[in-house]
């Protein structure tokens, strides 16, 4: 089914930062974007200075930086001035431990205020921050601490006991473990974060920081294989700032909520850095997902800009019948909400339209990766939305579709690639390097890094097409694309069509080898509550998909599965569906949701 373009006839409540796409794209330069930040004397640039101290220096220290909602629903505030003091103290703590420039500081914390202190204090000290998701089990924690050369770990007593203590002796490089909250005295080889903080001075002079100094180490989501460590530098802040203005339309008066955990790149770049650099109030949800809780946070915290993920939106859709006494959104005052964006996985058109119908605002999909460090392609506040499209390249970003070879990746012949300019033609998405938050390395994997570039392009590993007007459409990851009877099928198209069926909550689609067709399309489907998995429903779904997609693309087999495997950042792990189906080794499962 073709979805209608969503035109924005109603004037937005706030004038968007980007009003004329073509003109802004044509006139934009990264050096001008850099000039919007303060920088250090002598040309230095430090993320934490831009995110915190700069605001205090210009008289905005009293503004609320963090609005922390505890699991029981009570909320507390941290002002920019308080955050400046705390992060300075933490920088002193690191310095007093002999931890300096380039040393790796890991966090293994829930979304508590101390996490923000540790992140920004580490950056002030010119050390490198690597956030770990607090639900990781002992193996992924150990793997990452080892691979990332962790010298300091900031965590809690409970997390340390459960996930690190037993492995400590094998982590020779891990010199200091700082325990937030009580319990350090009972844990040999640890120090009390709170005591060290209390003893540290509140003023810290950030050392000169080169824009090229390493700032952040982020592990990828592990959707397609073992997670890779992507290295980012302080200059990335230029891109965080500019893209949050354009793609999230952040204005200083916004109350902003990014639902991604700072253990992932989205939660760090757009949950911590970008909004603080913009000087907005950031909502920090210390609790877990729950539909009512989320609506309550949106309403009570008067959230104006909301950045979330397709899987979260689909969970809300599932929990939110459209009418009747259970009409959840209608019972909350969402009148402050003015802009919604989503990232991480393809956003099915139905979810875009659901936003429009149920929340009164369409969802603006955008695309990027851990490697790119910032949003690359987006739907903008002032522009029409073509549901199902991830939008157009950000100002400062040159994107192209490259012709693919038989392996589903860009074809490189004698070092040259071919740019595909036929509208609608599918190929690998490539980006012209040069934006500030581009990753500078895969940690300890030079070969893999170099293999990601060809002929002056960075190759993303994602297949897309571009329509005649320049909108990009996601087809699938190169590893997930299915070749069936001469057709190249992107799982997203099939999943999206299945999710339009009223019984379907989510779907994951793979290719299953077949002697005749090469592969046949198989769909794993999870159903909405109260829907029974029956042979009749299976037939109905097969027919429904066939009518929408045609026989060449529609799934030939459907399996019901209420627990589709996902990464902890919420992405369907198609490689695991495929491995299970074919009885193959399951590979790295460190980021599998629900794993210990
Ligand atoms: P790994 O690289 O370890 O397999 P990952 O690619 O999922 O994991 P991330 O860097 O967190 O790790 O995710 C980036 C990827 O997520 C993109 O390359 C793309 O495949 C997918 N993605 C992100 N945003 C979108 C979007 N708006 N539409 C479609 N896919 C998206
Ligand atoms: Mg990836």
XYZ file of N, CA and C and ligand atoms in Angstrom, residues 220-228 265 342-347 365-371 390 460 462 474 477 569 571, ligand 1:
121
model
N 29.344 -0.847 18.870
C 28.140 -0.921 18.028
C 27.138 -1.888 18.670
N 25.945 -1.949 18.106
C 24.869 -2.723 18.736
C 25.028 -4.234 18.623
N 25.920 -4.693 17.733
C 26.092 -6.137 17.584
C 24.926 -6.795 16.862
N 24.254 -6.059 16.008
C 23.112 -6.614 15.292
C 23.573 -7.620 14.243
N 24.677 -7.294 13.572
C 25.117 -8.147 12.470
C 26.311 -9.021 12.833
N 26.884 -8.846 14.014
C 28.038 -9.657 14.388
C 28.604 -9.123 15.685
N 29.850 -9.496 15.987
C 30.447 -9.032 17.244
C 30.544 -7.506 17.221
N 30.221 -6.864 18.339
C 30.280 -5.397 18.381
C 31.686 -4.876 18.095
N 31.730 -3.727 17.424
C 33.013 -3.102 17.078
C 33.165 -1.838 17.911
N 25.191 4.728 21.378
C 25.615 5.998 20.797
C 24.477 7.022 20.757
N 12.655 9.534 15.458
C 12.938 8.123 15.750
C 14.178 7.681 14.997
N 14.904 6.748 15.581
C 16.104 6.221 14.927
C 16.378 4.795 15.377
N 17.188 4.091 14.624
C 17.723 2.808 15.085
C 17.363 1.648 14.201
N 16.175 1.699 13.660
C 15.681 0.642 12.790
C 14.755 1.320 11.809
N 14.417 0.618 10.735
C 13.444 1.234 9.832
C 12.136 1.520 10.567
N 11.578 2.670 10.283
C 10.305 3.051 10.899
C 9.204 2.745 9.892
N 11.477 10.081 11.028
C 12.529 9.060 11.046
C 13.858 9.700 10.678
N 14.930 9.243 11.307
C 16.249 9.616 10.805
C 17.205 8.448 10.889
N 18.280 8.562 10.132
C 19.213 7.431 9.971
C 20.622 7.849 10.346
N 21.285 7.003 11.070
C 22.728 7.136 11.287
C 23.247 5.879 11.947
N 24.544 5.851 12.228
C 25.183 4.665 12.800
C 26.160 5.085 13.893
N 26.570 4.124 14.690
C 27.629 4.383 15.676
C 28.828 5.011 14.972
N 29.153 4.504 13.811
C 30.336 4.972 13.088
C 30.213 6.439 12.662
N 13.555 7.563 5.125
C 14.340 8.108 6.234
C 14.715 9.560 6.007
N 28.540 2.255 4.136
C 27.806 2.067 5.393
C 27.378 0.631 5.664
N 24.636 -0.528 4.508
C 23.174 -0.529 4.397
C 22.770 -0.314 2.939
N 15.162 3.113 3.012
C 15.968 2.005 3.518
C 15.479 0.695 2.908
N 19.936 -4.099 5.620
C 21.379 -4.198 5.784
C 21.904 -5.145 4.720
N 19.597 -2.669 22.350
C 19.168 -1.350 21.883
C 17.887 -1.461 21.058
N 16.874 -3.712 18.444
C 16.777 -4.063 17.026
C 16.555 -5.559 16.851
P 26.480 -3.834 14.307
O 27.189 -2.831 13.455
O 27.281 -4.238 15.503
O 25.890 -4.966 13.572
P 24.297 -1.959 14.422
O 24.665 -1.648 13.014
O 22.873 -2.261 14.711
O 25.199 -3.125 14.998
P 24.305 0.747 15.331
O 25.465 1.541 14.902
O 23.713 1.008 16.665
O 24.742 -0.754 15.361
O 23.118 0.872 14.310
C 23.229 1.479 13.056
C 22.395 0.730 12.055
O 21.011 0.740 12.455
C 22.394 1.326 10.682
O 23.521 0.940 9.935
C 21.090 0.769 10.099
O 21.258 -0.559 9.638
C 20.176 0.765 11.310
N 19.378 2.017 11.316
C 19.577 3.118 12.052
N 18.634 4.047 11.806
C 17.831 3.540 10.865
C 16.682 4.019 10.165
N 16.157 5.204 10.415
N 16.136 3.214 9.234
C 16.664 2.004 8.983
N 17.729 1.496 9.609
C 18.320 2.242 10.547
